[in-house]
Amino acid sequence: MGKANLVSVRIITADIKRLVQFFEDATGTKAKWATDDFAELISEAFTLAIGSTRTLAFFGEGVAEPATNKSIIIEFLVENVDDNYEMIKGLTNEIVQKPTTMPWGNRSLLFRDPDGNLINFFTPVSDEAKKKFA
């Protein structure tokens, strides 16, 4: 069996237009819409896919439920998390943690998207963390 490479994470939402707009604003990346029910925000390293609840019909009933995530953090490497904090404050009232330097060397901002998914914007600040993402 060959090696598996993670290439995307998909969020299922009941309000796709709202969630896509939020992530476009938060990341500065324009989404590519495949259909009215599926869009992708594509970066050099990763793709964030967003699908409406209507896409679940292809997988079977009860396979996923929107706005119920309590176990995953979606993380974005950003140039300056403190600068992003000012912008994010204008997009959501759900700031979980203001920019804080973590013991592992990243400066981290945690917030929730409109569906309640936990998002982490982080910037490496220690020498070791900077080397990891160089």
Short mmCIF file of C-alpha atoms in Angstrom, two decimals:
data_model
loop_
_atom_site.label_atom_id
_atom_site.label_comp_id
_atom_site.label_asym_id
_atom_site.label_seq_id
_atom_site.Cartn_x
_atom_site.Cartn_y
_atom_site.Cartn_z
CA MET A 1 0.00 0.00 0.00
CA GLY A 2 1.27 3.46 -0.88
CA LYS A 3 1.70 6.50 1.30
CA ALA A 4 -1.39 8.62 2.01
CA ASN A 5 -1.16 12.41 1.81
CA LEU A 6 -3.68 14.67 3.49
CA VAL A 7 -4.75 17.19 0.85
CA SER A 8 -7.94 18.71 2.22
CA VAL A 9 -10.41 18.98 5.03
CA ARG A 10 -14.10 19.43 4.24
CA ILE A 11 -16.55 21.27 6.44
CA ILE A 12 -20.24 20.49 6.02
CA THR A 13 -22.52 23.46 6.65
CA ALA A 14 -26.18 24.37 6.49
CA ASP A 15 -25.25 27.87 5.20
CA ILE A 16 -22.52 27.45 2.61
CA LYS A 17 -22.55 31.01 1.29
CA ARG A 18 -22.04 32.45 4.78
CA LEU A 19 -19.24 30.04 5.69
CA VAL A 20 -17.39 30.41 2.38
CA GLN A 21 -17.56 34.20 2.69
CA PHE A 22 -16.20 34.00 6.25
CA PHE A 23 -13.18 31.93 5.17
CA GLU A 24 -12.55 34.10 2.11
CA ASP A 25 -12.46 37.15 4.39
CA ALA A 26 -10.39 35.42 7.10
CA THR A 27 -7.77 33.94 4.76
CA GLY A 28 -7.72 36.42 1.88
CA THR A 29 -8.26 33.48 -0.48
CA LYS A 30 -11.01 33.49 -3.10
CA ALA A 31 -13.03 30.27 -3.16
CA LYS A 32 -13.45 28.21 -6.29
CA TRP A 33 -17.05 27.07 -6.60
CA ALA A 34 -17.63 23.69 -8.31
CA THR A 35 -21.41 23.85 -7.76
CA ASP A 36 -23.79 25.86 -5.58
CA ASP A 37 -23.19 23.19 -2.91
CA PHE A 38 -19.40 22.83 -3.00
CA ALA A 39 -16.50 25.28 -2.87
CA GLU A 40 -12.76 25.06 -2.17
CA LEU A 41 -10.24 27.52 -0.79
CA ILE A 42 -6.96 26.36 -2.28
CA SER A 43 -3.51 27.34 -1.00
CA GLU A 44 -0.06 26.11 -2.03
CA ALA A 45 -0.07 23.44 0.69
CA PHE A 46 -3.66 22.59 1.43
CA THR A 47 -7.32 22.82 0.41
CA LEU A 48 -10.23 23.72 2.68
CA ALA A 49 -13.37 22.32 1.10
CA ILE A 50 -16.82 23.48 2.15
CA GLY A 51 -19.92 21.53 1.23
CA SER A 52 -23.57 22.15 1.89
CA THR A 53 -25.67 19.60 3.72
CA ARG A 54 -27.14 18.64 0.32
CA THR A 55 -23.80 17.00 -0.58
CA LEU A 56 -24.35 14.45 2.19
CA ALA A 57 -26.98 12.69 0.10
CA PHE A 58 -24.12 11.11 -1.88
CA PHE A 59 -22.65 9.49 1.27
CA GLY A 60 -25.74 8.26 3.07
CA GLU A 61 -28.03 9.54 5.79
CA GLY A 62 -26.55 10.58 9.14
CA VAL A 63 -22.93 10.47 7.98
CA ALA A 64 -22.20 14.08 9.08
CA GLU A 65 -23.97 16.87 10.92
CA PRO A 66 -23.17 20.56 10.43
CA ALA A 67 -22.12 22.90 13.25
CA THR A 68 -21.38 20.11 15.76
CA ASN A 69 -17.57 19.89 15.74
CA LYS A 70 -16.01 19.81 19.21
CA SER A 71 -12.84 17.82 18.52
CA ILE A 72 -10.94 19.33 15.59
CA ILE A 73 -8.97 22.57 15.27
CA ILE A 74 -8.36 23.85 11.74
CA GLU A 75 -4.98 25.58 11.70
CA PHE A 76 -3.60 28.25 9.39
CA LEU A 77 0.01 29.42 9.34
CA VAL A 78 -0.06 33.22 9.01
CA GLU A 79 2.67 35.81 8.63
CA ASN A 80 1.79 37.87 11.72
CA VAL A 81 -0.92 36.57 14.02
CA ASP A 82 -1.18 39.88 15.87
CA ASP A 83 -2.04 41.69 12.64
CA ASN A 84 -4.59 38.99 11.79
CA TYR A 85 -6.20 39.39 15.22
CA GLU A 86 -7.31 42.93 14.35
CA MET A 87 -8.97 41.65 11.17
CA ILE A 88 -10.54 38.56 12.78
CA LYS A 89 -12.15 40.68 15.53
CA GLY A 90 -14.22 42.26 12.76
CA LEU A 91 -15.39 38.86 11.46
CA THR A 92 -16.40 37.04 14.65
CA ASN A 93 -17.34 37.75 18.24
CA GLU A 94 -16.15 34.30 19.22
CA ILE A 95 -12.51 34.85 20.09
CA VAL A 96 -11.50 31.85 22.19
CA GLN A 97 -7.93 32.98 22.87
CA LYS A 98 -6.29 36.28 21.98
CA PRO A 99 -2.80 35.99 20.46
CA THR A 100 -0.72 34.06 22.99
CA THR A 101 2.75 32.55 22.75
CA MET A 102 2.46 28.82 23.34
CA PRO A 103 5.10 26.66 25.07
CA TRP A 104 5.98 24.98 21.73
CA GLY A 105 7.00 28.30 20.16
CA ASN A 106 3.97 29.41 18.14
CA ARG A 107 2.01 32.58 18.74
CA SER A 108 -1.59 31.46 18.45
CA LEU A 109 -5.04 33.03 17.98
CA LEU A 110 -8.06 30.77 18.49
CA PHE A 111 -11.53 31.72 17.29
CA ARG A 112 -14.69 30.10 15.99
CA ASP A 113 -16.13 30.33 12.50
CA PRO A 114 -19.89 30.99 12.06
CA ASP A 115 -20.64 27.25 12.46
CA GLY A 116 -18.65 27.04 15.70
CA ASN A 117 -15.61 25.24 14.26
CA LEU A 118 -12.43 26.08 16.17
CA ILE A 119 -9.86 27.88 14.03
CA ASN A 120 -6.22 28.54 14.96
CA PHE A 121 -4.17 31.21 13.21
CA PHE A 122 -0.55 30.86 14.31
CA THR A 123 2.88 32.35 13.67
CA PRO A 124 6.10 30.56 14.67
CA VAL A 125 8.11 32.81 17.00
CA SER A 126 10.76 30.60 18.63
CA ASP A 127 13.84 29.59 16.63
CA GLU A 128 12.78 25.94 16.75
CA ALA A 129 9.24 26.67 15.57
CA LYS A 130 10.54 28.92 12.78
CA LYS A 131 12.84 26.10 11.57
CA LYS A 132 9.90 23.68 11.49
CA PHE A 133 7.95 25.90 9.08
CA ALA A 134 10.87 27.31 7.04
#
